[in-house]
Amino acid sequence: MSGKLTRRHALMAASLSPTLAAPPSLAQSSATQAWPAQPIRLIVPFAPGGTTDLIARLVATPLQERLGQPIIIENRPGAGATVGSLLAAQAAPDGYTLVLSNIASHGISPTLYPNMRYDAVRDFSHIALLTLNPSVFVANPRAGISNMADFARIHRASPRGLDMASSGAGSSNHLLIVRMGQILGREINHIPFRGAGPAMTAVIGGQVPLMSDSLPSAASHIRQGSVRAVAMSSAERHPSFPDVPTLREQGYDLVTSSWFGLSGPARMPQPVVERLSREVRAILATAEVRARFAEIGGTPGEFSPEEYAAFVTAEVASWAVLVRESGAQPD
């Protein structure tokens, strides 16, 4: 049989199987050029009400306006933010599923969870760093803890030590609690919640006296006086909260920052990644968004996709050392 494809053969093939008539590369190119042609799902791997959810909504609103398609936020908390992140890693890499990558899911959990089912670097297209921000220790105003001296005194005097909440096992705030207990010479009882929102509700209600939280999710509660800020994990006092002393000021050499970014499944079309990167960086440069980040205690990111991927790679390596040294275990 001749190896030549005649015009008649081509027409027959097209009529019998239209989807095979165009080469896959051309079909993919056409789909990429039309992106976005439908709503985009943004997975937030924590419960509503916490920092991750707050950052997602702050960026998603202007992003959907710029893209011309709705961005549907889907909260999928659990297991150190790995449940929602795995869902994103397994999604089709077509640009219609994104995830709020963060220090828990893509920095700490790769070491904390030895049987994790995704690779934080290889299984994702990393698009943009959204924000860096410190953690803050907050206390119920009736707990009698105004500073770290009170914290240490009450913790050592209590028969079972202090309870301290966080947004969940595997979060940077979980490890901060573990490390603080090591410095004090007595383990602090970690009380994990499925997100910062439920944890903060428990502290305000008096079910748990203390919480280690990311500053953006705690900021409004501090300003309202529903919780008392005890210490900040930044190297220096935060300009938005100049009255809150750092841990270092109070004799504890602990300096940490959490981070949040935008990622998608591996092998997303490069034009889609570049479009998202451009749009997000433009949003982060606006006066309105920068003012909002300053208000809640966050610093906007400025990384390209390549820089953000390199940043995530470095974070996995850095936190691996800290996780092993701390002896932290999933709750």
Rosetta silent file (secondary structure, phi, psi, omega in degrees, C-alpha in Angstrom):
SEQUENCE: MSGKLTRRHALMAASLSPTLAAPPSLAQSSATQAWPAQPIRLIVPFAPGGTTDLIARLVATPLQERLGQPIIIENRPGAGATVGSLLAAQAAPDGYTLVLSNIASHGISPTLYPNMRYDAVRDFSHIALLTLNPSVFVANPRAGISNMADFARIHRASPRGLDMASSGAGSSNHLLIVRMGQILGREINHIPFRGAGPAMTAVIGGQVPLMSDSLPSAASHIRQGSVRAVAMSSAERHPSFPDVPTLREQGYDLVTSSWFGLSGPARMPQPVVERLSREVRAILATAEVRARFAEIGGTPGEFSPEEYAAFVTAEVASWAVLVRESGAQPD
SCORE:     score description
SCORE:     0.000 S_00000001
   1 L     0.000  139.685  179.880    0.000    0.000    0.000 S_00000001
   2 L   -65.682  142.769  178.768    1.258    3.468   -0.831 S_00000001
   3 L   -83.975   -1.495 -177.801    2.473    5.503    2.129 S_00000001
   4 L   -82.022  140.194  176.302    1.078    8.697    0.635 S_00000001
   5 L   -96.412  107.392 -179.293   -2.019   10.262    2.165 S_00000001
   6 L   -75.933  165.174  178.671   -4.218   11.418   -0.735 S_00000001
   7 H   -60.926  -36.810  178.801   -6.653   14.328   -0.447 S_00000001
   8 H   -63.225  -43.623  178.040   -9.508   11.791   -0.626 S_00000001
   9 H   -61.660  -42.067 -178.431   -8.061    9.825    2.307 S_00000001
  10 H   -63.156  -42.794  179.167   -7.641   13.012    4.289 S_00000001
  11 H   -64.429  -38.546  177.431  -11.232   14.070    3.685 S_00000001
  12 H   -63.740  -44.007 -179.226  -12.487   10.610    4.696 S_00000001
  13 H   -62.374  -41.551 -179.143  -10.426   10.702    7.901 S_00000001
  14 H   -64.622  -38.579 -177.890  -11.722   14.142    8.755 S_00000001
  15 H   -73.296  -32.201 -178.904  -15.352   13.120    8.209 S_00000001
  16 H   -80.470  -34.945 -175.919  -15.004    9.911   10.243 S_00000001
  17 L  -144.234   81.598 -176.688  -12.981   11.376   13.124 S_00000001
  18 H   -56.774  -32.350 -176.455  -12.924   15.169   13.299 S_00000001
  19 H   -70.735  -19.639  179.548  -10.875   15.164   16.502 S_00000001
  20 H   -92.390   -8.754 -175.550   -8.030   13.372   14.733 S_00000001
  21 H   -69.145  -35.991  178.907   -7.981   15.723   11.770 S_00000001
  22 L   -96.435  132.956  177.613   -6.019   18.426   13.600 S_00000001
  23 L   -57.736  145.052 -178.934   -2.619   17.481   15.097 S_00000001
  24 H   -54.436  -36.985 -177.745   -2.654   17.495   18.944 S_00000001
  25 H   -63.547  -38.507  178.337   -0.052   20.249   19.036 S_00000001
  26 H   -69.484  -39.143  178.620   -2.308   22.530   16.970 S_00000001
  27 H   -63.139  -42.135 -179.779   -5.338   21.655   19.107 S_00000001
  28 H   -66.235  -40.698  179.532   -3.382   22.427   22.280 S_00000001
  29 H   -62.031  -42.148  179.111   -2.101   25.691   20.799 S_00000001
  30 H   -63.250  -43.321  179.717   -5.658   26.719   19.909 S_00000001
  31 H   -64.093  -38.427  179.689   -6.913   25.861   23.404 S_00000001
  32 H   -64.904  -41.870  179.836   -4.061   27.820   24.961 S_00000001
  33 H   -64.591  -31.184 -179.223   -4.835   30.870   22.851 S_00000001
  34 H   -83.418  -10.958 -177.249   -8.484   30.698   23.942 S_00000001
  35 L   -67.625  138.638   -5.322   -7.592   30.366   27.644 S_00000001
  36 L   -90.479  134.995 -179.508   -9.422   31.124   29.820 S_00000001
  37 L  -111.426    5.615 -179.276  -12.682   30.047   28.215 S_00000001
  38 L  -157.192  168.545  179.131  -14.384   28.793   31.395 S_00000001
  39 L   -58.494  151.083 -179.044  -14.323   29.352   35.188 S_00000001
  40 E  -109.466  132.791  177.698  -11.077   28.568   37.022 S_00000001
  41 E   -92.294  127.364  176.609  -11.003   26.508   40.219 S_00000001
  42 E  -114.410  107.882 -178.788   -8.652   27.780   42.936 S_00000001
  43 E   -82.221  126.570  174.421   -8.057   25.162   45.637 S_00000001
  44 E  -109.084  112.465 -172.259   -7.290   26.539   49.105 S_00000001
  45 L   -81.275   26.702  173.976   -5.872   23.660   51.191 S_00000001
  46 L  -136.535  166.348  179.449   -7.079   25.122   54.503 S_00000001
  47 L   -69.398  159.940  176.131  -10.482   25.867   56.016 S_00000001
  48 L   -60.601  149.450  173.387  -12.204   29.227   55.408 S_00000001
  49 L   101.265  -11.725 -179.581  -11.211   32.103   57.649 S_00000001
  50 L   -96.632 -175.384 -177.082   -7.440   31.622   57.837 S_00000001
  51 H   -61.055  -44.352 -177.478   -4.524   33.362   56.183 S_00000001
  52 H   -60.068  -44.451  178.922   -4.478   31.101   53.114 S_00000001
  53 H   -64.686  -40.737  179.999   -8.166   31.713   52.489 S_00000001
  54 H   -63.159  -47.119 -179.884   -7.744   35.452   53.069 S_00000001
  55 H   -63.777  -41.742 -179.888   -4.835   35.729   50.616 S_00000001
  56 H   -58.012  -46.474 -176.898   -6.704   33.639   48.029 S_00000001
  57 H   -72.226  -33.007  179.830   -9.724   35.924   48.085 S_00000001
  58 H   -64.815  -38.137 -178.775   -7.650   39.093   48.120 S_00000001
  59 H   -87.571  -34.912 -174.451   -5.882   38.068   44.891 S_00000001
  60 H   -64.060  -36.949 -176.893   -8.723   36.128   43.214 S_00000001
  61 H   -61.254  -53.427  177.536  -11.104   39.101   42.992 S_00000001
  62 H   -70.244  -27.459 -179.008   -8.875   41.335   40.836 S_00000001
  63 H   -67.787  -40.961 -179.852   -7.497   38.316   38.954 S_00000001
  64 H   -68.168  -29.957  175.477  -10.921   37.197   37.733 S_00000001
  65 H   -66.891  -39.305 -178.251  -11.607   40.742   36.558 S_00000001
  66 H   -74.407  -31.244 -178.030   -8.375   40.753   34.549 S_00000001
  67 H   -88.790  -20.680  179.979   -8.970   37.277   33.088 S_00000001
  68 L    78.004   18.523  177.577  -12.659   37.754   32.350 S_00000001
  69 L  -138.503  146.460  176.898  -13.684   34.464   33.983 S_00000001
  70 L   -62.805  145.344  171.499  -14.949   33.609   37.488 S_00000001
  71 E  -112.952  115.281 -174.997  -12.434   32.127   39.926 S_00000001
  72 E   -97.261  115.339 -179.468  -14.184   29.621   42.176 S_00000001
  73 E   -83.759  129.625 -177.635  -12.484   29.115   45.525 S_00000001
  74 E  -124.468  109.366  179.538  -12.688   25.566   46.847 S_00000001
  75 E   -80.753  121.939  178.744  -11.541   24.942   50.442 S_00000001
  76 L  -132.353   76.733 -176.944  -10.027   21.465   50.866 S_00000001
  77 L   -77.039  167.045  171.914   -8.322   21.339   54.306 S_00000001
  78 L   131.631  143.708  171.584   -6.533   18.426   55.934 S_00000001
  79 L    52.140   56.992  176.441   -3.208   16.718   56.685 S_00000001
  80 L    61.455   34.579  179.169   -0.924   19.725   56.720 S_00000001
  81 L    70.771   12.897 -178.067   -2.526   21.191   53.572 S_00000001
  82 H   -83.876  -22.860 -178.627   -1.606   18.067   51.588 S_00000001
  83 H   -63.837  -54.245  179.862   -5.193   16.971   50.841 S_00000001
  84 H   -67.089  -35.726 -179.222   -6.030   19.973   48.685 S_00000001
  85 H   -67.607  -38.301  176.377   -2.530   20.144   47.219 S_00000001
  86 H   -63.605  -40.351  178.471   -2.690   16.508   46.074 S_00000001
  87 H   -58.471  -41.554  179.134   -6.031   17.229   44.422 S_00000001
  88 H   -68.402  -41.950 -179.001   -4.385   20.042   42.469 S_00000001
  89 H   -61.972  -30.741 -177.611   -1.358   17.929   41.532 S_00000001
  90 L   -89.732   -3.449 -178.088   -3.657   15.254   40.072 S_00000001
  91 L   -76.794  162.401  175.945   -5.795   17.706   38.078 S_00000001
  92 L   -63.514  134.903 -177.425   -5.531   18.204   34.317 S_00000001
  93 L   -82.840   54.825 -174.294   -2.733   20.698   33.558 S_00000001
  94 L  -105.697    4.071  179.623   -4.987   22.897   31.437 S_00000001
  95 L    88.613    2.353 -178.225   -4.915   26.074   33.532 S_00000001
  96 L  -104.311    3.061  171.363   -8.378   25.556   34.997 S_00000001
  97 E  -133.003  122.162  177.841   -7.212   24.193   38.366 S_00000001
  98 E  -125.309  168.119 -179.688   -4.854   26.220   40.566 S_00000001
  99 E  -142.866  144.607  171.929   -3.805   25.921   44.207 S_00000001
 100 E   -79.931   89.444  176.339   -2.658   28.292   46.935 S_00000001
 101 E   -67.771  151.300 -174.038    0.728   26.701   47.554 S_00000001
 102 E  -158.330  174.912 -174.788    2.160   27.592   50.945 S_00000001
 103 H   -60.584  -30.866  178.770    4.842   26.937   53.515 S_00000001
 104 H   -73.851  -56.390 -173.745    2.913   23.973   54.967 S_00000001
 105 H   -69.992  -31.960 -172.586    1.979   22.128   51.784 S_00000001
 106 H  -121.891    7.305  176.471    5.152   22.878   49.817 S_00000001
 107 H  -124.650  -50.826 -173.177    7.791   23.557   52.474 S_00000001
 108 H   -95.390  -46.627 -174.201    7.208   21.551   55.649 S_00000001
 109 H   -58.436  -31.969  178.177    4.892   18.653   54.771 S_00000001
 110 H   -56.733  -26.916  176.057    7.314   16.999   52.300 S_00000001
 111 H   -97.928  -37.064 -177.216    9.462   16.073   55.312 S_00000001
 112 H   -66.361  -34.072 -178.819    6.776   15.867   57.999 S_00000001
 113 L  -110.395   96.832 -174.057    4.726   13.339   56.000 S_00000001
 114 L   -64.230  -23.568 -178.304    7.117   10.583   54.804 S_00000001
 115 L  -106.777   27.659 -179.033    4.474    8.907   52.603 S_00000001
 116 L   -61.403  142.603 -170.168    3.203   12.047   50.934 S_00000001
 117 L   -96.966   14.308  173.323    1.809   11.334   47.478 S_00000001
 118 L  -142.009  156.005  174.293    3.155   14.326   45.605 S_00000001
 119 L   -98.521  124.113 -172.956    6.503   15.972   45.032 S_00000001
 120 L   -64.345  -19.032 -179.741    6.316   19.634   46.023 S_00000001
 121 L  -103.972  -55.903 -171.555    8.597   20.676   43.166 S_00000001
 122 L   -71.462  -27.986 -174.049    8.207   18.221   40.275 S_00000001
 123 L   -91.761   12.248 -177.593    4.420   17.761   40.453 S_00000001
 124 E  -137.931  151.527  166.227    3.553   21.454   40.157 S_00000001
 125 E   -97.948  108.585 -178.166    3.862   24.424   37.844 S_00000001
 126 E   -87.713  126.917 -166.864    4.889   27.169   40.248 S_00000001
 127 E  -106.355  -50.199 -174.773    3.580   30.512   39.054 S_00000001
 128 E  -160.400  141.910  168.606    4.043   33.331   41.574 S_00000001
 129 E   -83.533  127.769 -176.863    4.941   34.107   45.171 S_00000001
 130 E   -92.539  -47.158 -176.134    2.064   36.115   46.622 S_00000001
 131 E  -161.348  151.961  169.229    3.222   37.159   50.085 S_00000001
 132 E  -116.480  140.704  178.440    5.624   36.666   52.967 S_00000001
 133 E  -157.053  151.467 -179.933    4.481   37.357   56.528 S_00000001
 134 E   -79.596  169.497  171.379    5.508   36.691   60.142 S_00000001
 135 E   -97.212  162.252  178.543    3.702   34.642   62.753 S_00000001
 136 E  -140.933  137.566  172.062    2.282   36.065   65.956 S_00000001
 137 E   -86.783  125.940  177.729    1.499   34.505   69.331 S_00000001
 138 E  -124.450  151.697 -177.609   -1.938   35.628   70.522 S_00000001
 139 E  -131.627  150.407  169.684   -3.732   34.929   73.793 S_00000001
 140 L   -60.906  133.187 -176.748   -7.267   35.125   75.103 S_00000001
 141 H   -57.728  -22.885 -179.428   -7.363   38.410   77.098 S_00000001
 142 H   -89.355    1.418 -177.503   -8.548   36.504   80.179 S_00000001
 143 H   -79.601  -12.008  179.244   -5.601   34.079   80.086 S_00000001
 144 L    75.357   24.800 -178.304   -3.335   36.476   81.996 S_00000001
 145 L  -119.224  106.727 -179.371   -0.597   36.364   79.339 S_00000001
 146 L  -104.957  -20.621 -176.913    0.623   39.768   78.181 S_00000001
 147 L  -153.600  179.357 -177.425    4.188   38.908   77.229 S_00000001
 148 H   -71.755  -22.354  175.191    6.604   35.988   76.928 S_00000001
 149 H   -65.705  -44.230  175.150    7.598   36.278   80.596 S_00000001
 150 H   -61.398  -45.182  179.768    3.969   35.535   81.552 S_00000001
 151 H   -53.587  -54.099 -176.563    3.884   32.774   78.944 S_00000001
 152 H   -64.280  -41.693 -178.239    6.975   31.032   80.354 S_00000001
 153 H   -63.521  -48.775 -178.106    5.940   31.463   83.997 S_00000001
 154 H   -67.954  -38.473  179.806    2.423   30.060   83.554 S_00000001
 155 H   -62.081  -44.301 -178.185    3.627   27.246   81.292 S_00000001
 156 H   -72.615  -29.768 -177.261    6.217   26.050   83.825 S_00000001
 157 H   -83.919  -22.601 -177.397    3.831   26.391   86.789 S_00000001
 158 L   -71.824  138.068 -179.237    0.894   24.579   85.185 S_00000001
 159 L   -55.363  -37.225 -178.647    0.624   20.860   86.062 S_00000001
 160 L  -115.551    5.486 -178.822    0.313   19.867   82.386 S_00000001
 161 L    80.585  173.453 -177.131    1.731   22.959   80.701 S_00000001
 162 L   -82.150  147.784  169.870   -0.027   25.344   78.362 S_00000001
 163 E   -92.681  143.233 -179.890   -2.225   24.403   75.427 S_00000001
 164 E  -143.219  126.257 -175.921   -1.551   26.258   72.186 S_00000001
 165 E   -89.061  159.063  170.124   -3.603   26.093   68.997 S_00000001
 166 E  -148.052  175.021 -179.448   -2.528   26.261   65.366 S_00000001
 167 L   -72.769   -7.242  176.335   -4.146   25.940   61.953 S_00000001
 168 L   147.787  164.501  177.074   -3.105   22.292   61.838 S_00000001
 169 L   -61.699  137.968  177.809   -0.337   19.717   61.913 S_00000001
 170 L    91.902   -5.482  178.142    2.465   20.499   59.514 S_00000001
 171 L   -79.603  160.820  176.893    1.979   24.258   59.524 S_00000001
 172 H   -62.788  -31.660  178.838    4.858   26.617   60.235 S_00000001
 173 H   -69.826  -31.379  172.897    2.970   27.669   63.354 S_00000001
 174 H   -60.890  -49.074 -178.730    2.924   24.049   64.533 S_00000001
 175 H   -66.389  -32.545  176.921    6.716   23.895   64.229 S_00000001
 176 H   -64.168  -38.529  176.584    7.047   27.252   65.955 S_00000001
 177 H   -64.820  -44.728  178.136    5.127   25.833   68.912 S_00000001
 178 H   -58.881  -47.162 -178.174    7.356   22.740   68.973 S_00000001
 179 H   -65.633  -37.363  178.749   10.504   24.866   68.876 S_00000001
 180 H   -63.605  -40.430  176.808    9.211   27.200   71.591 S_00000001
 181 H   -62.566  -38.405  177.858    8.604   24.219   73.856 S_00000001
 182 H   -63.630  -41.572  179.837   12.157   23.017   73.272 S_00000001
 183 H   -66.100  -38.796  179.953   13.555   26.421   74.229 S_00000001
 184 H   -75.705  -14.216  179.897   11.410   26.528   77.364 S_00000001
 185 L    81.048   13.042  178.322   12.500   23.016   78.285 S_00000001
 186 L  -152.683  130.084 -176.127    8.961   21.714   78.451 S_00000001
 187 L   -61.688  134.194  172.559    6.688   20.600   75.643 S_00000001
 188 L   -88.339  137.291 -177.943    3.767   22.884   74.822 S_00000001
 189 E   -75.983  106.661 -178.468    0.552   20.978   74.170 S_00000001
 190 E   -78.040  127.186  178.540   -0.176   21.491   70.481 S_00000001
 191 E  -114.559   98.122 -177.602   -3.903   21.676   69.694 S_00000001
 192 E   -81.328  142.689  174.702   -4.330   21.381   65.910 S_00000001
 193 L  -122.038  167.098  178.027   -7.431   22.663   64.142 S_00000001
 194 L   -89.202   62.360  179.130   -8.619   22.327   60.553 S_00000001
 195 L   120.855  157.652 -177.873   -7.636   25.879   59.696 S_00000001
 196 H   -70.024  -31.614  179.751   -6.770   29.144   61.423 S_00000001
 197 H   -59.001  -54.845  177.794  -10.398   30.308   61.538 S_00000001
 198 H   -61.178  -35.124  179.138  -11.635   27.498   63.819 S_00000001
 199 H   -65.503  -44.454  179.588   -8.485   27.793   65.948 S_00000001
 200 H   -64.083  -38.138  177.541   -8.982   31.524   66.455 S_00000001
 201 H   -59.766  -39.991  179.475  -12.635   30.949   67.364 S_00000001
 202 H   -67.013  -37.397  178.636  -11.504   28.529   70.087 S_00000001
 203 H   -69.365  -46.011  179.094   -9.020   31.046   71.500 S_00000001
 204 H   -61.195  -37.791 -179.689  -11.546   33.885   71.498 S_00000001
 205 L   -79.261   -7.156  177.612  -14.081   31.581   73.173 S_00000001
 206 L    85.889    6.141  177.509  -11.584   30.518   75.850 S_00000001
 207 L   -71.888  -29.362  176.098  -11.434   26.834   74.906 S_00000001
 208 L  -132.718  134.315 -174.098   -7.685   27.249   74.225 S_00000001
 209 L   -76.187  -26.585 -170.837   -5.665   30.041   75.879 S_00000001
 210 E  -138.364  160.836  175.369   -3.119   30.652   73.130 S_00000001
 211 E  -149.879  143.564  167.702   -2.515   30.385   69.410 S_00000001
 212 E  -102.256  119.356 -172.276    0.387   30.679   67.008 S_00000001
 213 E  -135.831  156.985  171.333   -1.062   32.272   63.871 S_00000001
 214 E   -73.208  140.974 -173.994    0.057   33.977   60.687 S_00000001
 215 H   -56.055  -42.787 -178.318   -0.240   37.728   61.084 S_00000001
 216 H   -56.756  -38.349 -178.415   -2.715   38.343   58.211 S_00000001
 217 H   -80.013  -20.765 -179.325   -5.392   36.098   59.724 S_00000001
 218 H   -92.787  -17.770 -169.095   -4.824   37.416   63.273 S_00000001
 219 H   -55.261  -49.396 -176.772   -4.544   41.118   62.413 S_00000001
 220 H   -65.560  -35.248  179.928   -8.223   42.087   62.606 S_00000001
 221 H   -69.557  -34.937  176.236   -8.712   40.166   65.872 S_00000001
 222 H   -65.638  -45.824 -178.843   -5.712   41.938   67.421 S_00000001
 223 H   -64.196  -35.634 -179.893   -7.056   45.335   66.371 S_00000001
 224 H   -76.122  -15.961 -179.045  -10.520   44.510   67.720 S_00000001
 225 L    83.287    8.711  179.051   -9.051   43.428   71.060 S_00000001
 226 L   -74.142  -20.937  169.861  -10.651   39.977   70.922 S_00000001
 227 L  -135.446  160.006  179.152   -7.152   38.511   71.369 S_00000001
 228 E  -108.643  127.734  177.125   -3.951   39.975   72.809 S_00000001
 229 E   -77.073  124.254 -176.373   -0.748   39.921   70.745 S_00000001
 230 E   -99.182  -40.438 -178.023    2.066   38.497   72.876 S_00000001
 231 E  -164.131  149.816  178.081    4.991   38.305   70.436 S_00000001
 232 E  -109.533  146.451 -178.190    5.863   38.545   66.734 S_00000001
 233 L   -90.940    3.975  179.521    8.214   36.143   64.935 S_00000001
 234 L   -73.759  163.579  179.059    9.712   38.834   62.674 S_00000001
 235 L   -69.102  -32.550  178.529   13.295   40.047   63.043 S_00000001
 236 L  -132.053  165.326  177.666   12.030   43.536   63.879 S_00000001
 237 L   -58.416  141.949 -178.069    8.727   45.003   65.038 S_00000001
 238 L   -79.013  133.993 -177.419    6.158   45.087   62.282 S_00000001
 239 L   -60.125  -26.327  178.909    5.330   48.615   61.075 S_00000001
 240 L   -81.146  -15.816 -179.736    1.598   47.862   61.155 S_00000001
 241 L  -136.938   65.021 -173.781    1.842   46.659   64.782 S_00000001
 242 L   -66.271  -15.838 -179.286    4.627   48.718   66.374 S_00000001
 243 L   -87.718   -5.572 -178.311    3.420   47.977   69.913 S_00000001
 244 L   -95.847  114.657 -179.489    3.895   44.208   69.574 S_00000001
 245 L   -72.859  155.679  177.697    7.422   43.129   70.622 S_00000001
 246 E   -81.854  164.090  173.040    9.267   40.379   68.784 S_00000001
 247 L   -60.657  -41.315 -178.081   10.243   37.043   70.268 S_00000001
 248 L   -61.291  -41.872  177.754   13.875   38.089   69.886 S_00000001
 249 L   -58.051  -32.433 -174.431   13.285   41.255   71.924 S_00000001
 250 L   -95.302   14.629  172.182   11.876   39.119   74.708 S_00000001
 251 L    98.042    8.580 -178.423   14.866   36.807   74.884 S_00000001
 252 L  -121.884  111.740 -173.021   13.938   34.061   72.402 S_00000001
 253 L   -81.054   69.722  178.733   16.023   33.951   69.223 S_00000001
 254 L  -123.053  121.257  177.784   13.266   32.744   66.896 S_00000001
 255 L  -133.442  117.322  178.921   12.686   34.444   63.531 S_00000001
 256 L  -141.489  156.065  172.664   10.348   32.883   60.958 S_00000001
 257 E  -136.426  141.188  172.588    8.124   33.919   58.070 S_00000001
 258 E   -97.566  165.683 -177.589    5.379   31.983   56.325 S_00000001
 259 E  -145.627  157.847 -178.230    4.647   32.347   52.615 S_00000001
 260 E  -140.996  139.208 -178.850    1.860   31.825   50.118 S_00000001
 261 E  -144.089 -179.018  179.035    1.972   31.449   46.354 S_00000001
 262 E  -116.215  127.814 -179.634    0.041   30.394   43.289 S_00000001
 263 E  -139.738  169.562  175.388    0.718   27.051   41.595 S_00000001
 264 E  -144.518 -178.420  177.797   -0.951   24.548   39.295 S_00000001
 265 E   -61.586  154.256  176.077   -0.394   20.974   38.132 S_00000001
 266 L   -59.787  152.727  175.433    2.907   20.154   36.447 S_00000001
 267 L    70.350   26.318  170.209    3.137   20.582   32.668 S_00000001
 268 L   -64.365  147.276  177.371    0.729   23.496   32.398 S_00000001
 269 L   -56.122  131.680 -177.009    1.105   25.271   29.032 S_00000001
 270 H   -58.257  -38.668  177.020    3.909   27.803   29.350 S_00000001
 271 H   -60.804  -33.446  178.345    1.855   30.642   27.805 S_00000001
 272 H   -69.960  -43.767  177.716   -0.802   30.110   30.499 S_00000001
 273 H   -59.386  -45.124 -178.309    1.824   30.124   33.263 S_00000001
 274 H   -67.352  -37.348  177.703    3.353   33.307   31.868 S_00000001
 275 H   -64.393  -46.786  178.655   -0.042   35.002   31.524 S_00000001
 276 H   -61.257  -42.171  179.286   -0.962   34.178   35.118 S_00000001
 277 H   -60.452  -46.013  179.687    2.436   35.361   36.329 S_00000001
 278 H   -61.506  -45.112 -177.025    2.079   38.697   34.534 S_00000001
 279 H   -66.472  -42.684 -178.983   -1.438   39.271   35.813 S_00000001
 280 H   -66.027  -43.928 -179.362   -0.610   38.358   39.409 S_00000001
 281 H   -65.384  -33.724  175.748    2.506   40.505   39.516 S_00000001
 282 H   -66.125  -40.212  178.007    0.526   43.432   38.103 S_00000001
 283 H   -63.392  -44.509 -177.959   -2.103   42.931   40.823 S_00000001
 284 H   -67.337  -19.600 -179.740    0.544   42.804   43.564 S_00000001
 285 L   -87.944   -9.724 -178.072    2.013   46.071   42.284 S_00000001
 286 L   -72.009  146.584 -178.828   -1.242   48.032   42.597 S_00000001
 287 H   -60.898  -37.470 -177.675   -1.478   50.585   45.393 S_00000001
 288 H   -63.875  -46.870 -178.425   -4.785   49.112   46.586 S_00000001
 289 H   -70.954  -39.039  178.514   -3.459   45.571   47.023 S_00000001
 290 H   -63.249  -37.623  178.155   -0.159   46.725   48.543 S_00000001
 291 H   -67.190  -38.379  179.445   -2.097   48.800   51.063 S_00000001
 292 H   -67.474  -40.309  176.778   -4.297   45.846   51.915 S_00000001
 293 H   -63.548  -42.455  179.011   -1.259   43.610   52.419 S_00000001
 294 H   -61.535  -38.427 -179.958    0.351   46.227   54.657 S_00000001
 295 H   -62.078  -39.039 -177.020   -2.852   46.437   56.690 S_00000001
 296 H   -95.887   -0.596  174.308   -2.872   42.697   57.387 S_00000001
 297 L    92.521   21.999  179.450    0.890   42.398   57.843 S_00000001
 298 L  -109.422  155.361  176.157    1.981   40.788   54.570 S_00000001
 299 E  -113.693  118.869 -177.704    4.741   41.708   52.120 S_00000001
 300 E   -61.240  145.459  178.074    3.835   41.174   48.425 S_00000001
 301 L   -87.060  164.674 -178.213    6.049   38.829   46.411 S_00000001
 302 L  -139.844   23.268 -174.386    7.801   39.696   43.154 S_00000001
 303 L   -81.371  144.914  166.946    9.082   36.346   41.846 S_00000001
 304 L   -76.020  168.605  176.621    8.928   35.101   38.264 S_00000001
 305 H   -56.026  -40.800  179.883    7.766   31.481   37.775 S_00000001
 306 H   -66.379  -40.040  179.526   11.401   30.337   37.609 S_00000001
 307 H   -68.860  -38.315  179.085   12.300   32.256   40.760 S_00000001
 308 H   -67.983  -39.715  177.159    9.290   30.919   42.635 S_00000001
 309 H   -61.441  -41.395  177.996   10.119   27.323   41.628 S_00000001
 310 H   -66.227  -37.098  178.170   13.688   27.824   42.885 S_00000001
 311 H   -62.745  -45.948  179.284   12.328   29.352   46.101 S_00000001
 312 H   -61.808  -42.934  178.573   10.073   26.321   46.759 S_00000001
 313 H   -58.318  -44.694  179.853   12.997   23.961   46.116 S_00000001
 314 H   -67.086  -37.174 -179.746   15.133   25.843   48.659 S_00000001
 315 H   -65.611  -40.898  177.677   12.296   25.911   51.223 S_00000001
 316 H   -58.570  -45.376 -179.301   11.827   22.128   51.062 S_00000001
 317 H   -66.708  -41.967 -177.974   15.536   21.647   51.775 S_00000001
 318 H   -66.791  -46.068 -178.576   15.632   24.271   54.536 S_00000001
 319 H   -71.692  -23.950  177.268   12.554   23.044   56.398 S_00000001
 320 H   -58.455  -41.406  179.120   13.697   19.417   56.144 S_00000001
 321 H   -64.900  -46.358 -177.248   16.511   20.254   58.557 S_00000001
 322 H   -67.111  -39.462  179.089   14.214   22.078   60.978 S_00000001
 323 H   -62.101  -44.978 -178.981   11.527   19.368   60.919 S_00000001
 324 H   -66.939  -40.638  179.903   14.074   16.657   61.740 S_00000001
 325 H   -66.366  -35.150 -176.948   15.730   18.728   64.468 S_00000001
 326 H   -74.707  -25.816 -175.157   12.396   19.566   66.080 S_00000001
 327 L    72.903   15.555 -178.391   11.201   15.970   66.185 S_00000001
 328 L   -62.839  144.816  178.014    7.733   17.174   65.150 S_00000001
 329 L  -128.932  149.625  174.862    5.222   14.490   64.193 S_00000001
 330 L   -59.575  138.091  178.328    1.859   14.773   62.403 S_00000001
 331 L   -80.998    0.000    0.000   -0.972   15.035   64.962 S_00000001
